[in-house]
Short mmCIF file of C-alpha atoms and ligand atoms in Angstrom, two decimals:
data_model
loop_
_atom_site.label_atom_id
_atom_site.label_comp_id
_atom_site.label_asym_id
_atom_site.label_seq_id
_atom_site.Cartn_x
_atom_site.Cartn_y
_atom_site.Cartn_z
CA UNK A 1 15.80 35.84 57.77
CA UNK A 2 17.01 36.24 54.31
CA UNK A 3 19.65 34.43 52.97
CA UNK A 4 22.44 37.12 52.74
CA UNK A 5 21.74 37.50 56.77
CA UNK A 6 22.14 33.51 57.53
CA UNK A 7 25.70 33.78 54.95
CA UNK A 8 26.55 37.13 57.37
CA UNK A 9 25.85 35.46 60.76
CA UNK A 10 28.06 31.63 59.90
CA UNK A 11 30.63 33.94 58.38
CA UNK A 12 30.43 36.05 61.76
CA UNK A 13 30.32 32.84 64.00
CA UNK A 14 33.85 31.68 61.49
CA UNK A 15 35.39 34.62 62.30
CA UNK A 16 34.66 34.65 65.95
CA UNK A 17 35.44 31.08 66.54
CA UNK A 18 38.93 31.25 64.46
CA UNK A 19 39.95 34.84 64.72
CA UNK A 20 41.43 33.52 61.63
CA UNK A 21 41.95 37.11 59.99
CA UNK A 22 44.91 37.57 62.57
CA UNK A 23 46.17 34.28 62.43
CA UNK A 24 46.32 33.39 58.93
CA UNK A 25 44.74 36.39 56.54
CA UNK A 26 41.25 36.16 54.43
CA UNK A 27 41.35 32.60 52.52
CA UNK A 28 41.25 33.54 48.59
CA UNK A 29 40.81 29.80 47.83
CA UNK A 30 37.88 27.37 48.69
CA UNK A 31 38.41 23.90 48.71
CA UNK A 32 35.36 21.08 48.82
CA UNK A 33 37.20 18.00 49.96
CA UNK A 34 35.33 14.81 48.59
CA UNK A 35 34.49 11.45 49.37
CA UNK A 36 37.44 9.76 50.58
CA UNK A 37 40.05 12.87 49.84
CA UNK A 38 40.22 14.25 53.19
CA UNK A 39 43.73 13.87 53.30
CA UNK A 40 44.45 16.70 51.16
CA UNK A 41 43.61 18.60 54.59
CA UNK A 42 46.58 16.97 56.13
CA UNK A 43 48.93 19.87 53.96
CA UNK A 44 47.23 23.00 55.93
CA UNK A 45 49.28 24.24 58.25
CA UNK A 46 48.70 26.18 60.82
CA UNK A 47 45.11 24.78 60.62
CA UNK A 48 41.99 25.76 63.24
CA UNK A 49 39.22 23.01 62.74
CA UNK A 50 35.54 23.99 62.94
CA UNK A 51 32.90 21.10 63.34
CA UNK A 52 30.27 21.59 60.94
CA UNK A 53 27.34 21.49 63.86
CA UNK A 54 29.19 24.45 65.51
CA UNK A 55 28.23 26.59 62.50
CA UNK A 56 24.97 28.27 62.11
CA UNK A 57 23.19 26.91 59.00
CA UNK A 58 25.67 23.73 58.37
CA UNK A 59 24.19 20.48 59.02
CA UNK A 60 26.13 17.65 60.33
CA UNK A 61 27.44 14.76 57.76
CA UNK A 62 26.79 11.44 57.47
CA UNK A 63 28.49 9.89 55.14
CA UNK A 64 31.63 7.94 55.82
CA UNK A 65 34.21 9.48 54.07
CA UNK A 66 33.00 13.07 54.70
CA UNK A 67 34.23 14.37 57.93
CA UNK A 68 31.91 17.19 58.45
CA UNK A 69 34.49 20.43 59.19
CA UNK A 70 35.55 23.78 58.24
CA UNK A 71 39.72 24.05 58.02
CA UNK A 72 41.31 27.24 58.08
CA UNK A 73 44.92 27.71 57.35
CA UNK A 74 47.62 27.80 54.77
CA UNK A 75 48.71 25.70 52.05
CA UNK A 76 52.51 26.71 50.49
CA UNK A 77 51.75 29.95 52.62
CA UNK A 78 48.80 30.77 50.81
CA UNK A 79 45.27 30.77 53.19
CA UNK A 80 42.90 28.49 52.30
CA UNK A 81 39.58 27.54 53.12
CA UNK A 82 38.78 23.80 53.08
CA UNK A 83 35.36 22.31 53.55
CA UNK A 84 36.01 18.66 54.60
CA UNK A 85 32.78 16.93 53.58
CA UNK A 86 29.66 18.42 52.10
CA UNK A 87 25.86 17.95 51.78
CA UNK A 88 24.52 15.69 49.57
CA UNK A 89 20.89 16.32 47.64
CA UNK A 90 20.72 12.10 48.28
CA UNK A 91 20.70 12.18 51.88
CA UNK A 92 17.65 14.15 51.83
CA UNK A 93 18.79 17.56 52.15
CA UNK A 94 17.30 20.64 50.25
CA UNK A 95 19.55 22.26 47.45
CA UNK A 96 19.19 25.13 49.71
CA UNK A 97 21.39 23.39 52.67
CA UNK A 98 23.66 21.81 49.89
CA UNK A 99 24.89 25.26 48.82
CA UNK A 100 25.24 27.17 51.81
CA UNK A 101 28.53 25.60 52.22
CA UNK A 102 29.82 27.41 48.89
CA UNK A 103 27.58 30.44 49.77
CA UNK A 104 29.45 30.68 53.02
CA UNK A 105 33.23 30.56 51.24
CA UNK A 106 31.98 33.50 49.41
CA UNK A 107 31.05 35.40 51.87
CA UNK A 108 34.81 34.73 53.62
CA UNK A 109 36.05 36.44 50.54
CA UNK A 110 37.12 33.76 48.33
CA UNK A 111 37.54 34.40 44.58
CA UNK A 112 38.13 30.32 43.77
CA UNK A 113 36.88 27.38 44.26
CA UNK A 114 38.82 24.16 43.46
CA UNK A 115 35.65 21.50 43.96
CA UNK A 116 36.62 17.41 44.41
CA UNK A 117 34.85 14.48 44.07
CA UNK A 118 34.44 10.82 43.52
CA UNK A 119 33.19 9.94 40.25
CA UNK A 120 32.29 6.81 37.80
CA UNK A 121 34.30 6.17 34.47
CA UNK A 122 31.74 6.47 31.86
CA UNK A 123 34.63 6.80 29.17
CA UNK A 124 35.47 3.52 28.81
CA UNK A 125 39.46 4.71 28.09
CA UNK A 126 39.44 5.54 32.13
CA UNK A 127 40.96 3.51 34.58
CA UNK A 128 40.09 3.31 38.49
CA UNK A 129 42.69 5.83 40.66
CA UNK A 130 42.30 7.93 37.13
CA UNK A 131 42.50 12.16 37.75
CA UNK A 132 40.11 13.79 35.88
CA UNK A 133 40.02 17.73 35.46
CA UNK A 134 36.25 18.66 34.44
CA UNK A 135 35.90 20.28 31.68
CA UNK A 136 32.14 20.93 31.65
CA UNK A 137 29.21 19.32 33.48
CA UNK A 138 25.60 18.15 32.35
CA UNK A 139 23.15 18.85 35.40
CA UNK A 140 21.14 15.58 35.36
CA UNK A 141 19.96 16.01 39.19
CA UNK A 142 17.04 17.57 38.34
CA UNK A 143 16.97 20.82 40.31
CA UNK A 144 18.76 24.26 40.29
CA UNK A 145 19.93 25.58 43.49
CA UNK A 146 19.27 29.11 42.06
CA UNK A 147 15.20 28.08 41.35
CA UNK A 148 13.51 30.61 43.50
CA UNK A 149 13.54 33.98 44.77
CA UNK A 150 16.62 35.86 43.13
CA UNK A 151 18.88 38.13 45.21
CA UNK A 152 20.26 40.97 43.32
CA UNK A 153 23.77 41.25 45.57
CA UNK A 154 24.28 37.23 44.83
CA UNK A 155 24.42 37.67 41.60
CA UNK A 156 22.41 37.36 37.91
CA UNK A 157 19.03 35.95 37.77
CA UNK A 158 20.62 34.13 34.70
CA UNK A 159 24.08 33.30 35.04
CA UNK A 160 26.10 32.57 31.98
CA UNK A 161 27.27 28.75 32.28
CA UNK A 162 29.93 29.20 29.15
CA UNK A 163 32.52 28.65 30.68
CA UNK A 164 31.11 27.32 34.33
CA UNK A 165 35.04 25.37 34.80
CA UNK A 166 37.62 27.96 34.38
CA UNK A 167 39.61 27.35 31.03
CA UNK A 168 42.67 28.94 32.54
CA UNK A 169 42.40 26.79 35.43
CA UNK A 170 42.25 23.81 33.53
CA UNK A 171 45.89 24.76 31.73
CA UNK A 172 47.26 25.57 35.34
CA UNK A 173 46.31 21.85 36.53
CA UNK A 174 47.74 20.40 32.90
CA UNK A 175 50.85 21.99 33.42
CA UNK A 176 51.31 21.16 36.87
CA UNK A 177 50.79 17.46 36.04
CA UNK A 178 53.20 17.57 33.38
CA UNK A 179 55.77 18.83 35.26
CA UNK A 180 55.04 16.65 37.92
CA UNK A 181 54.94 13.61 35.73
CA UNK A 182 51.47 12.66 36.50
CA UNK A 183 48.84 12.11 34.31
CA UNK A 184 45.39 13.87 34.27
CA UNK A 185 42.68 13.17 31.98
CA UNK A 186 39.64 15.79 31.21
CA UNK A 187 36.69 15.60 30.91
CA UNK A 188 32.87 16.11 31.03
CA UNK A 189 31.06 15.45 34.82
CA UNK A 190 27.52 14.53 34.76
CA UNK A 191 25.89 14.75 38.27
CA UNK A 192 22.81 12.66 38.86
CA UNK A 193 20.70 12.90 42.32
CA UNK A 194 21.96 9.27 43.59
CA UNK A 195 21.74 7.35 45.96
CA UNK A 196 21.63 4.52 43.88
CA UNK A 197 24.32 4.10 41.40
CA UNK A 198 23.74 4.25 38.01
CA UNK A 199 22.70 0.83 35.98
CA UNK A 200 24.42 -0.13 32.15
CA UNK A 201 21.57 1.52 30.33
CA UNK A 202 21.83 4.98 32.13
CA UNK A 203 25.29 4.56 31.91
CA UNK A 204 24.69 4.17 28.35
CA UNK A 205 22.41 6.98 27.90
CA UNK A 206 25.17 9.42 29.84
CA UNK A 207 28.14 8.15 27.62
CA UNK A 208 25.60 9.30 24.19
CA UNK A 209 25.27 12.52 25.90
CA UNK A 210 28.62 13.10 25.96
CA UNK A 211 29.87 12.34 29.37
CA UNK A 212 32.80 11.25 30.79
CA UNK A 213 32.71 10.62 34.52
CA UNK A 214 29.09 10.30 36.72
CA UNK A 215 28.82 11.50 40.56
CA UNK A 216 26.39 12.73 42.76
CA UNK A 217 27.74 16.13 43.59
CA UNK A 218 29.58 19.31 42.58
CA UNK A 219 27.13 20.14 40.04
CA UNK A 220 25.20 22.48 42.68
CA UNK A 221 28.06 24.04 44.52
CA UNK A 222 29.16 24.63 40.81
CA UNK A 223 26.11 26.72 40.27
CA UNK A 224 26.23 28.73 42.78
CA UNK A 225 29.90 29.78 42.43
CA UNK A 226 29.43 30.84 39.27
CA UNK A 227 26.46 33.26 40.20
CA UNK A 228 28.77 34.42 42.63
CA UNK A 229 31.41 35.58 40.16
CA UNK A 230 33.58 32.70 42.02
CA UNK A 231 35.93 31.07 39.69
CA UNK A 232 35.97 27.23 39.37
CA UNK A 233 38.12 24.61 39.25
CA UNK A 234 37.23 20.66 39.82
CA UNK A 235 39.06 17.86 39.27
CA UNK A 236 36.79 13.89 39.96
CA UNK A 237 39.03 11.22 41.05
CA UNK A 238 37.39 8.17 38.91
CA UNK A 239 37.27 5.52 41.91
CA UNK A 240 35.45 2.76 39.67
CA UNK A 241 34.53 1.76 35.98
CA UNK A 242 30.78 3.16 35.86
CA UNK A 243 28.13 0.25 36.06
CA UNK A 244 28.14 -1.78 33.13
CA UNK A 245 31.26 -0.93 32.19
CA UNK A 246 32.46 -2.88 35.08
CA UNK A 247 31.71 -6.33 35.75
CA UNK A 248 31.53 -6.43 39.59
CA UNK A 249 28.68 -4.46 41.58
CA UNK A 250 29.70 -1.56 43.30
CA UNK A 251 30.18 -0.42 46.77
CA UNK A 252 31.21 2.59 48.40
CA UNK A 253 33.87 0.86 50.22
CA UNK A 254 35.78 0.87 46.87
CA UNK A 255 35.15 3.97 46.52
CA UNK A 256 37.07 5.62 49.51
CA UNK A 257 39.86 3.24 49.34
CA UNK A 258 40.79 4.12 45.83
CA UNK A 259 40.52 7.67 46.06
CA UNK A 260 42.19 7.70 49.29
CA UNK A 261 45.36 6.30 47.35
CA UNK A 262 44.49 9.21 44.62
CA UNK A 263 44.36 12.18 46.86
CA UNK A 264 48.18 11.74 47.20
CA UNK A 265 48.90 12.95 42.99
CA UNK A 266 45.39 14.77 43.58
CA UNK A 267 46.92 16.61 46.41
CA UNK A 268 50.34 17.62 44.43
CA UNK A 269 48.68 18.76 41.73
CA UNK A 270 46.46 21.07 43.75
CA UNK A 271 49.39 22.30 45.89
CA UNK A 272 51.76 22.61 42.66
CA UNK A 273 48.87 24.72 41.16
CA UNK A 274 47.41 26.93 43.92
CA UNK A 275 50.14 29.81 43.68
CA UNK A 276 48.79 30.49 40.39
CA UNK A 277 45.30 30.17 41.12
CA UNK A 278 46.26 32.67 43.96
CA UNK A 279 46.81 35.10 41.79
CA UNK A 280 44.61 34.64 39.06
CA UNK A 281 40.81 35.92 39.00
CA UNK A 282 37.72 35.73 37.15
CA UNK A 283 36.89 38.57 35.19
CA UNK A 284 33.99 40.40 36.99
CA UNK A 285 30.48 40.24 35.47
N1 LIG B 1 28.29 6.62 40.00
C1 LIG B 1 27.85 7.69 40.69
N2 LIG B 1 28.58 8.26 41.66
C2 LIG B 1 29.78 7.74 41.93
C3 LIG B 1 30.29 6.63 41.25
C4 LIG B 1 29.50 6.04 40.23
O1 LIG B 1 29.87 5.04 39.58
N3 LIG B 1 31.51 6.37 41.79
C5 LIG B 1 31.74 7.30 42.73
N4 LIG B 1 30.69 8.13 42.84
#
């Protein structure tokens, strides 16, 4: 089966299961919920929940802090598509099964993609519970989720990367947090394969190559968007001071607490912002 046929038949199942084109209209916005900022699903209304394992494809998560379901519904009105909890290169899975999350939103119809995560301060002016727009990543995981076979209707065998974080998005999300009185710092995400978090020397290293935050996501799902002509927009929530940088180990504990407490100006900031990404798309290629 080729890959545009396993996209067709989940997208058939999500359509089936939620008859969510009555309910609630095609979602123009995707939404990856990272670790810990699952309450940002707590705004949908008029929501229908889909457990991961009920779609064809999606594997089940099993990371605390990533629920593992597919949330239709609207947020301010507008229908949204929210993927609480994704796949993680770490836990063993192939790029192929991290994607087809993303590769699924497309194929609902969505023309944006507003990516969270958890992330390390490399920048040593960030402070823990810190909102970081990204600005621009550096793929450190070493793989491409778009290595292999090429599909023409997916998109270029070569996708441009200049501007792989939309610029306009990025002034929607400062504006929003100015008005809202919140501050937002930007910056540059590098994502690294994981499990293991970083130690001072790497953290080193990723601070010389110019980065600002360090996760073990996004970077894929990033990818893929952006083949798909999908617009992006992520923001990291920095949950800790990247190793080194901090003097206490860290734990993943720490990490869902904090940006639990973060999702709350996370979650303004996305809701103040999403009537503009609404109605703003990327230029077709
Ligand atoms: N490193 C990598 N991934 C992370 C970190 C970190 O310090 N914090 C949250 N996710």
């Amino acid at each position: 089966m080729t890959l545009i046929q396993k996209i067709h038949k989940a997208v058939e199942k999500i359509k089936k299961q939620t008859s969510y084109e009555l309910k609630i209209g095609e979602p123009k916005i995707g939404l990856v919920l990272g670790s810990g900022l699952g309450p940002i699903a707590e705004q949908v209304t008029d929501a229908i929940t889909l457990e991961y394992t009920k779609i064809p494809y999606f594997c089940a998560t099993q990371i605390t802090g990533h629920a593992g379901q597919l949330i239709l519904g609207k947020i301010r009105g507008i229908p949204v598509v929210l993927l609480k909890g994704r796949f993680h290169l770490y836990e063993g899975h192939s790029m192929e099964t991290v994607v087809f999350p993303t590769q699924t939103l497309w194929g609902l119809g969505i023309h944006t993609l507003i990516l969270t995560n958890a992330a390390g301060a490399v920048n040593t002016r960030f402070r823990p519970g810190d909102l970081m727009m990204i600005e621009d990543h550096l793929n450190l995981m070493g793989d491409n989720p778009l290595r292999g076979a090429h599909l023409a209707e997916m998109g270029p065998r070569f996708p441009d990367l200049s501007e792989a974080y939309s610029k306009t998005c990025l002034e929607f999300f400062r504006s929003a947090a100015q008005k809202l009185n919140l501050s937002l710092q930007q910056g540059v995400y590098a994502g690294l394969l994981g499990p293991t978090y970083e130690t001072p020397a790497e953290v080193r290293m990723l601070r010389t190559l110019g980065a600002d935050a360090v996760g073990m996501s996004t970077v894929p799902e990033t990818l893929v968007a952006n083949q798909l002509g999908i617009q992006v927009a992520g923001i990291s929530c920095i949950t800790n001071l990247a190793a080194g940088v901090s003097s206490h180990p860290l734990n993943h504990q720490d990490v869902i607490e904090v940006s639990k407490i973060a999702s709350h100006r996370m979650i303004q900031i996305i809701t103040h912002t999403l009537p503009q990404l609404a109605s703003h798309r990327k230029e077709s290629i």
